[in-house]
Amino acid sequence: MMKRLFAWLLCLCLLGVSGAVAEGEALKLSDVTSEGSYAVKLERVLRVTAPSELAYHNYCVQQGSATDGRYAYIVMEDQIQHLGSIRKFDMSTWEEVKVQYGLPIDHGNDMTYNAKTGKLVVVNNAPRRNLLTIIDPETLEVVETVTCSCEMFSIAYNETRDVYVVGLSGGENFSILNADFEKIAFHAVVHDGLVTQGADCDDNYIYFPRWNRDNKEVNMPNLIAVYDWDGNHVTNIRVGGFQEVESMFHVGDDFYLAFNASGSYVYKATLKLQ
């Protein structure tokens, strides 16, 4: 009896060890907990420079980004004319397949893809912070605009819940909007002192990339603030590099961060325990 009990306990211990995640081992974003300490390793997959055509040369400032699972969509802003462009890339090769200039999306601070409508949704942000612009991903042209009751800096869509998460301008609070862009929840957030950027979400969590404008903290110039769907802060994920993190998106368990640095740098990010 004692031998059998000992063998059973030993088996449980071995299972526990084999199931544990070692430091440095890759994790899923949905694996994070409030007890863990996390960082990401970045692998560059795309570099987007200013267009060679003189008429479009100022479309060179990375803003929002999104994916439909096959293509990545990158907002590049012309800060002289205050217009936006969207550049479409095949994620299997990272080759550009389409671009549209002269879009009236203002700052184009963030963007998401609604899998149910098959449309891209752009947060215009400054100066029209309450405006969303709906884009056809095939033509990259404007379909319609939506005026919301709140002012926003970021947006992410969750298909399972059929809702949008929007970061609220003037701070780091965020709201949940239904499929008709009506507010159904509000969550207050403690200010972390970093610059608000884009958003992403999955069935478990909501993610907000943040940028340290002053880069005074060598070990954490950027981070991803993680919240659950009830508005509780879960953890912060350290993001290396001194480029300005702008936005993020994911396909399955793979996630990507887009940075602004005299053009766009897109990295595949691998999450690890510290």
mmCIF file of C-alpha atoms in Angstrom:
data_model
loop_
_atom_site.group_PDB
_atom_site.id
_atom_site.type_symbol
_atom_site.label_atom_id
_atom_site.label_comp_id
_atom_site.label_asym_id
_atom_site.label_seq_id
_atom_site.Cartn_x
_atom_site.Cartn_y
_atom_site.Cartn_z
ATOM 1 C CA MET A 1 0.000 0.000 0.000
ATOM 2 C CA MET A 2 2.784 2.446 0.980
ATOM 3 C CA LYS A 3 4.730 1.595 -2.174
ATOM 4 C CA ARG A 4 1.715 2.299 -4.347
ATOM 5 C CA LEU A 5 1.109 5.602 -2.536
ATOM 6 C CA PHE A 6 4.737 6.613 -2.952
ATOM 7 C CA ALA A 7 4.643 5.770 -6.672
ATOM 8 C CA TRP A 8 1.452 7.780 -7.117
ATOM 9 C CA LEU A 9 2.918 10.823 -5.360
ATOM 10 C CA LEU A 10 6.114 10.567 -7.400
ATOM 11 C CA CYS A 11 4.059 10.457 -10.595
ATOM 12 C CA LEU A 12 2.180 13.605 -9.578
ATOM 13 C CA CYS A 13 5.440 15.410 -8.851
ATOM 14 C CA LEU A 14 6.888 14.452 -12.222
ATOM 15 C CA LEU A 15 3.740 15.617 -13.975
ATOM 16 C CA GLY A 16 3.954 18.920 -12.138
ATOM 17 C CA VAL A 17 7.553 19.420 -13.173
ATOM 18 C CA SER A 18 6.910 18.509 -16.798
ATOM 19 C CA GLY A 19 3.870 20.805 -16.936
ATOM 20 C CA ALA A 20 5.662 23.780 -15.409
ATOM 21 C CA VAL A 21 6.940 26.580 -17.611
ATOM 22 C CA ALA A 22 10.657 27.149 -17.218
ATOM 23 C CA GLU A 23 12.223 30.587 -17.200
ATOM 24 C CA GLY A 24 12.956 31.629 -20.779
ATOM 25 C CA GLU A 25 10.423 29.234 -22.305
ATOM 26 C CA ALA A 26 7.950 30.732 -24.780
ATOM 27 C CA LEU A 27 4.430 31.380 -23.485
ATOM 28 C CA LYS A 28 1.056 32.343 -24.888
ATOM 29 C CA LEU A 29 -0.307 35.776 -24.057
ATOM 30 C CA SER A 30 -3.335 34.055 -22.536
ATOM 31 C CA ASP A 31 -0.991 32.242 -20.115
ATOM 32 C CA VAL A 32 -0.016 35.344 -18.141
ATOM 33 C CA THR A 33 -1.025 35.693 -14.492
ATOM 34 C CA SER A 34 -0.692 38.390 -11.874
ATOM 35 C CA GLU A 35 2.062 36.389 -10.150
ATOM 36 C CA GLY A 36 4.383 36.133 -13.143
ATOM 37 C CA SER A 37 7.084 38.496 -14.398
ATOM 38 C CA TYR A 38 7.231 38.668 -18.189
ATOM 39 C CA ALA A 39 9.167 40.152 -21.079
ATOM 40 C CA VAL A 40 9.124 39.777 -24.845
ATOM 41 C CA LYS A 41 11.810 38.902 -27.352
ATOM 42 C CA LEU A 42 11.450 40.762 -30.651
ATOM 43 C CA GLU A 43 12.173 39.396 -34.126
ATOM 44 C CA ARG A 44 11.785 41.875 -36.976
ATOM 45 C CA VAL A 45 9.550 40.702 -39.825
ATOM 46 C CA LEU A 46 8.853 43.947 -41.692
ATOM 47 C CA ARG A 47 10.466 47.323 -42.335
ATOM 48 C CA VAL A 48 8.291 49.946 -44.023
ATOM 49 C CA THR A 49 10.024 53.099 -45.266
ATOM 50 C CA ALA A 50 8.639 56.271 -46.824
ATOM 51 C CA PRO A 51 7.239 55.746 -50.339
ATOM 52 C CA SER A 52 9.646 56.614 -53.148
ATOM 53 C CA GLU A 53 7.001 58.673 -54.959
ATOM 54 C CA LEU A 54 7.553 62.332 -54.066
ATOM 55 C CA ALA A 55 3.796 62.997 -53.744
ATOM 56 C CA TYR A 56 3.501 60.359 -51.014
ATOM 57 C CA HIS A 57 6.890 60.733 -49.360
ATOM 58 C CA ASN A 58 5.439 62.147 -46.126
ATOM 59 C CA TYR A 59 3.350 59.027 -45.433
ATOM 60 C CA CYS A 60 6.067 57.717 -43.148
ATOM 61 C CA VAL A 61 4.782 57.763 -39.543
ATOM 62 C CA GLN A 62 3.601 54.416 -38.159
ATOM 63 C CA GLN A 63 0.291 54.523 -36.282
ATOM 64 C CA GLY A 64 -2.376 51.785 -36.031
ATOM 65 C CA SER A 65 -2.149 48.196 -37.277
ATOM 66 C CA ALA A 66 -4.443 45.179 -37.580
ATOM 67 C CA THR A 67 -4.798 41.776 -39.202
ATOM 68 C CA ASP A 68 -7.547 39.622 -40.669
ATOM 69 C CA GLY A 69 -5.439 36.517 -40.092
ATOM 70 C CA ARG A 70 -3.883 36.493 -43.564
ATOM 71 C CA TYR A 71 -2.947 40.092 -44.209
ATOM 72 C CA ALA A 72 -1.447 42.773 -41.993
ATOM 73 C CA TYR A 73 -2.717 46.333 -42.385
ATOM 74 C CA ILE A 74 -0.445 49.215 -41.416
ATOM 75 C CA VAL A 75 -1.493 52.861 -41.006
ATOM 76 C CA MET A 76 1.197 55.311 -42.113
ATOM 77 C CA GLU A 77 0.353 58.948 -41.395
ATOM 78 C CA ASP A 78 1.280 62.061 -43.366
ATOM 79 C CA GLN A 79 1.687 64.571 -40.552
ATOM 80 C CA ILE A 80 2.014 67.474 -42.991
ATOM 81 C CA GLN A 81 -1.380 67.013 -44.647
ATOM 82 C CA HIS A 82 -2.899 65.161 -41.667
ATOM 83 C CA LEU A 83 -4.024 62.315 -43.893
ATOM 84 C CA GLY A 84 -3.474 58.592 -43.594
ATOM 85 C CA SER A 85 -2.469 55.691 -45.779
ATOM 86 C CA ILE A 86 -3.095 51.992 -45.260
ATOM 87 C CA ARG A 87 -0.566 49.487 -46.544
ATOM 88 C CA LYS A 88 -1.560 45.835 -46.878
ATOM 89 C CA PHE A 89 0.971 43.004 -46.516
ATOM 90 C CA ASP A 90 0.708 39.246 -47.086
ATOM 91 C CA MET A 91 1.871 37.791 -43.765
ATOM 92 C CA SER A 92 3.173 34.595 -45.404
ATOM 93 C CA THR A 93 5.810 36.577 -47.301
ATOM 94 C CA TRP A 94 5.495 40.098 -45.830
ATOM 95 C CA GLU A 95 5.250 41.452 -49.359
ATOM 96 C CA GLU A 96 3.076 44.510 -49.948
ATOM 97 C CA VAL A 97 -0.041 43.713 -51.976
ATOM 98 C CA LYS A 98 -1.911 47.033 -51.886
ATOM 99 C CA VAL A 99 -1.677 50.608 -50.617
ATOM 100 C CA GLN A 100 -4.154 53.483 -50.415
ATOM 101 C CA TYR A 101 -3.139 57.111 -49.799
ATOM 102 C CA GLY A 102 -5.102 60.244 -48.937
ATOM 103 C CA LEU A 103 -7.453 58.608 -46.445
ATOM 104 C CA PRO A 104 -9.352 61.056 -44.155
ATOM 105 C CA ILE A 105 -8.481 59.104 -40.998
ATOM 106 C CA ASP A 106 -6.637 61.976 -39.265
ATOM 107 C CA HIS A 107 -4.033 60.572 -36.865
ATOM 108 C CA GLY A 108 -5.169 56.970 -37.524
ATOM 109 C CA ASN A 109 -3.982 56.126 -34.044
ATOM 110 C CA ASP A 110 -5.282 52.555 -33.980
ATOM 111 C CA MET A 111 -7.118 50.008 -36.090
ATOM 112 C CA THR A 112 -8.837 46.640 -35.686
ATOM 113 C CA TYR A 113 -10.524 44.027 -37.878
ATOM 114 C CA ASN A 114 -14.101 42.893 -37.313
ATOM 115 C CA ALA A 115 -14.311 39.282 -38.539
ATOM 116 C CA LYS A 116 -18.125 39.351 -38.520
ATOM 117 C CA THR A 117 -18.494 42.396 -40.764
ATOM 118 C CA GLY A 118 -15.266 41.791 -42.676
ATOM 119 C CA LYS A 119 -14.252 45.440 -42.244
ATOM 120 C CA LEU A 120 -11.392 47.385 -40.725
ATOM 121 C CA VAL A 121 -12.255 49.969 -38.066
ATOM 122 C CA VAL A 122 -9.890 52.913 -37.590
ATOM 123 C CA VAL A 123 -9.768 55.280 -34.603
ATOM 124 C CA ASN A 124 -9.225 58.722 -36.130
ATOM 125 C CA ASN A 125 -8.112 60.287 -32.836
ATOM 126 C CA ALA A 126 -6.749 63.847 -33.064
ATOM 127 C CA PRO A 127 -8.434 66.097 -33.898
ATOM 128 C CA ARG A 128 -11.672 64.070 -34.289
ATOM 129 C CA ARG A 129 -11.323 61.806 -31.279
ATOM 130 C CA ASN A 130 -14.923 60.579 -31.295
ATOM 131 C CA LEU A 131 -14.799 59.425 -34.925
ATOM 132 C CA LEU A 132 -14.358 55.882 -36.261
ATOM 133 C CA THR A 133 -13.738 55.219 -39.944
ATOM 134 C CA ILE A 134 -14.815 51.921 -41.489
ATOM 135 C CA ILE A 135 -12.510 50.650 -44.246
ATOM 136 C CA ASP A 136 -13.040 47.938 -46.876
ATOM 137 C CA PRO A 137 -9.950 45.666 -46.583
ATOM 138 C CA GLU A 138 -10.180 44.716 -50.267
ATOM 139 C CA THR A 139 -10.182 48.243 -51.710
ATOM 140 C CA LEU A 140 -8.744 50.057 -48.661
ATOM 141 C CA GLU A 141 -11.346 52.735 -49.249
ATOM 142 C CA VAL A 142 -13.685 54.381 -46.736
ATOM 143 C CA VAL A 143 -17.069 52.665 -46.371
ATOM 144 C CA GLU A 144 -18.594 54.880 -43.693
ATOM 145 C CA THR A 145 -17.831 56.885 -40.576
ATOM 146 C CA VAL A 146 -19.310 56.467 -37.102
ATOM 147 C CA THR A 147 -19.511 59.201 -34.481
ATOM 148 C CA CYS A 148 -19.284 57.783 -30.960
ATOM 149 C CA SER A 149 -20.324 59.204 -27.613
ATOM 150 C CA CYS A 150 -16.749 58.894 -26.305
ATOM 151 C CA GLU A 151 -13.342 60.147 -27.392
ATOM 152 C CA MET A 152 -10.870 57.359 -28.149
ATOM 153 C CA PHE A 153 -7.187 56.675 -28.699
ATOM 154 C CA SER A 154 -7.288 52.913 -29.394
ATOM 155 C CA ILE A 155 -9.568 50.076 -30.450
ATOM 156 C CA ALA A 156 -9.628 46.258 -30.496
ATOM 157 C CA TYR A 157 -12.386 43.817 -31.479
ATOM 158 C CA ASN A 158 -13.217 40.448 -29.919
ATOM 159 C CA GLU A 159 -15.262 38.122 -32.120
ATOM 160 C CA THR A 160 -16.332 35.738 -29.335
ATOM 161 C CA ARG A 161 -17.916 38.544 -27.326
ATOM 162 C CA ASP A 162 -18.767 40.617 -30.417
ATOM 163 C CA VAL A 163 -17.561 43.780 -28.683
ATOM 164 C CA TYR A 164 -14.945 46.484 -29.084
ATOM 165 C CA VAL A 165 -12.493 47.708 -26.466
ATOM 166 C CA VAL A 166 -11.669 51.404 -26.800
ATOM 167 C CA GLY A 167 -9.052 53.347 -24.887
ATOM 168 C CA LEU A 168 -10.475 56.703 -23.792
ATOM 169 C CA SER A 169 -8.613 59.905 -24.634
ATOM 170 C CA GLY A 170 -7.233 62.021 -21.809
ATOM 171 C CA GLY A 171 -5.982 59.096 -19.719
ATOM 172 C CA GLU A 172 -5.823 55.315 -19.708
ATOM 173 C CA ASN A 173 -9.413 54.424 -18.858
ATOM 174 C CA PHE A 174 -11.215 52.190 -21.317
ATOM 175 C CA SER A 175 -14.749 51.234 -22.291
ATOM 176 C CA ILE A 176 -16.425 48.241 -23.888
ATOM 177 C CA LEU A 177 -18.692 48.967 -26.860
ATOM 178 C CA ASN A 178 -21.223 46.601 -28.394
ATOM 179 C CA ALA A 179 -21.333 45.767 -32.111
ATOM 180 C CA ASP A 180 -23.265 49.005 -32.724
ATOM 181 C CA PHE A 181 -20.546 51.060 -30.999
ATOM 182 C CA GLU A 182 -22.702 51.741 -27.928
ATOM 183 C CA LYS A 183 -21.003 51.823 -24.533
ATOM 184 C CA ILE A 184 -21.872 48.836 -22.330
ATOM 185 C CA ALA A 185 -19.088 49.068 -19.717
ATOM 186 C CA PHE A 186 -16.509 51.525 -18.366
ATOM 187 C CA HIS A 187 -13.276 50.720 -16.509
ATOM 188 C CA ALA A 188 -11.081 53.213 -14.655
ATOM 189 C CA VAL A 189 -7.334 52.593 -14.817
ATOM 190 C CA VAL A 190 -4.508 53.727 -12.560
ATOM 191 C CA HIS A 191 -2.122 55.921 -14.572
ATOM 192 C CA ASP A 192 1.212 54.189 -15.255
ATOM 193 C CA GLY A 193 2.976 57.323 -16.506
ATOM 194 C CA LEU A 194 3.607 56.058 -20.037
ATOM 195 C CA VAL A 195 2.128 57.223 -23.347
ATOM 196 C CA THR A 196 -1.071 55.489 -24.424
ATOM 197 C CA GLN A 197 -0.896 53.833 -27.851
ATOM 198 C CA GLY A 198 -2.930 51.005 -29.429
ATOM 199 C CA ALA A 199 -4.867 48.006 -28.120
ATOM 200 C CA ASP A 200 -5.445 44.321 -28.753
ATOM 201 C CA CYS A 201 -7.571 41.672 -27.054
ATOM 202 C CA ASP A 202 -8.411 37.982 -26.973
ATOM 203 C CA ASP A 203 -10.970 35.902 -25.093
ATOM 204 C CA ASN A 204 -9.007 36.192 -21.833
ATOM 205 C CA TYR A 205 -7.341 39.578 -21.744
ATOM 206 C CA ILE A 206 -7.080 43.116 -23.090
ATOM 207 C CA TYR A 207 -3.639 44.469 -24.035
ATOM 208 C CA PHE A 208 -2.457 48.087 -24.197
ATOM 209 C CA PRO A 209 1.073 48.817 -25.504
ATOM 210 C CA ARG A 210 2.625 51.820 -23.738
ATOM 211 C CA TRP A 211 5.615 53.962 -24.646
ATOM 212 C CA ASN A 212 8.093 55.678 -22.331
ATOM 213 C CA ARG A 213 8.547 58.984 -24.144
ATOM 214 C CA ASP A 214 11.607 59.980 -22.099
ATOM 215 C CA ASN A 215 13.291 56.559 -22.212
ATOM 216 C CA LYS A 216 14.655 57.264 -18.750
ATOM 217 C CA GLU A 217 14.093 53.717 -17.541
ATOM 218 C CA VAL A 218 16.671 51.670 -19.435
ATOM 219 C CA ASN A 219 15.078 48.348 -18.535
ATOM 220 C CA MET A 220 11.547 49.286 -19.556
ATOM 221 C CA PRO A 221 11.192 51.934 -22.263
ATOM 222 C CA ASN A 222 8.006 50.196 -23.453
ATOM 223 C CA LEU A 223 5.500 47.820 -21.886
ATOM 224 C CA ILE A 224 2.210 46.036 -22.524
ATOM 225 C CA ALA A 225 -0.379 46.611 -19.796
ATOM 226 C CA VAL A 226 -2.644 43.578 -19.425
ATOM 227 C CA TYR A 227 -6.229 43.733 -18.075
ATOM 228 C CA ASP A 228 -8.990 41.186 -17.710
ATOM 229 C CA TRP A 229 -12.460 41.802 -19.102
ATOM 230 C CA ASP A 230 -13.694 43.050 -15.722
ATOM 231 C CA GLY A 231 -11.174 45.883 -15.837
ATOM 232 C CA ASN A 232 -8.703 44.399 -13.352
ATOM 233 C CA HIS A 233 -5.016 44.998 -13.996
ATOM 234 C CA VAL A 234 -3.299 41.619 -14.378
ATOM 235 C CA THR A 235 0.339 42.425 -15.114
ATOM 236 C CA ASN A 236 2.762 44.466 -17.197
ATOM 237 C CA ILE A 237 4.920 42.846 -19.876
ATOM 238 C CA ARG A 238 8.311 44.421 -20.512
ATOM 239 C CA VAL A 239 9.084 45.301 -24.116
ATOM 240 C CA GLY A 240 12.680 46.040 -25.054
ATOM 241 C CA GLY A 241 14.010 48.568 -27.538
ATOM 242 C CA PHE A 242 13.896 52.356 -27.641
ATOM 243 C CA GLN A 243 11.680 52.710 -30.697
ATOM 244 C CA GLU A 244 8.183 54.055 -30.085
ATOM 245 C CA VAL A 245 5.782 51.138 -29.765
ATOM 246 C CA GLU A 246 2.532 52.105 -31.508
ATOM 247 C CA SER A 247 0.189 49.143 -31.825
ATOM 248 C CA MET A 248 -0.171 45.383 -31.687
ATOM 249 C CA PHE A 249 -2.155 42.560 -33.283
ATOM 250 C CA HIS A 250 -2.219 38.771 -33.179
ATOM 251 C CA VAL A 251 -2.987 35.678 -35.245
ATOM 252 C CA GLY A 252 -3.771 32.687 -33.055
ATOM 253 C CA ASP A 253 -1.005 32.513 -30.442
ATOM 254 C CA ASP A 254 1.417 34.640 -32.490
ATOM 255 C CA PHE A 255 1.459 38.350 -31.742
ATOM 256 C CA TYR A 256 3.142 41.301 -33.365
ATOM 257 C CA LEU A 257 4.188 44.788 -32.274
ATOM 258 C CA ALA A 258 4.476 47.759 -34.638
ATOM 259 C CA PHE A 259 6.962 50.543 -33.825
ATOM 260 C CA ASN A 260 7.530 54.010 -35.243
ATOM 261 C CA ALA A 261 11.129 55.002 -35.974
ATOM 262 C CA SER A 262 11.526 56.982 -39.222
ATOM 263 C CA GLY A 263 9.069 54.564 -40.767
ATOM 264 C CA SER A 264 7.563 51.342 -39.473
ATOM 265 C CA TYR A 265 9.198 48.351 -37.830
ATOM 266 C CA VAL A 266 6.993 45.309 -37.245
ATOM 267 C CA TYR A 267 8.261 42.579 -34.932
ATOM 268 C CA LYS A 268 7.021 39.142 -34.061
ATOM 269 C CA ALA A 269 7.044 39.043 -30.250
ATOM 270 C CA THR A 270 7.794 35.971 -28.169
ATOM 271 C CA LEU A 271 6.580 36.085 -24.568
ATOM 272 C CA LYS A 272 8.839 34.628 -21.869
ATOM 273 C CA LEU A 273 9.101 34.481 -18.107
ATOM 274 C CA GLN A 274 11.833 36.599 -16.568
#
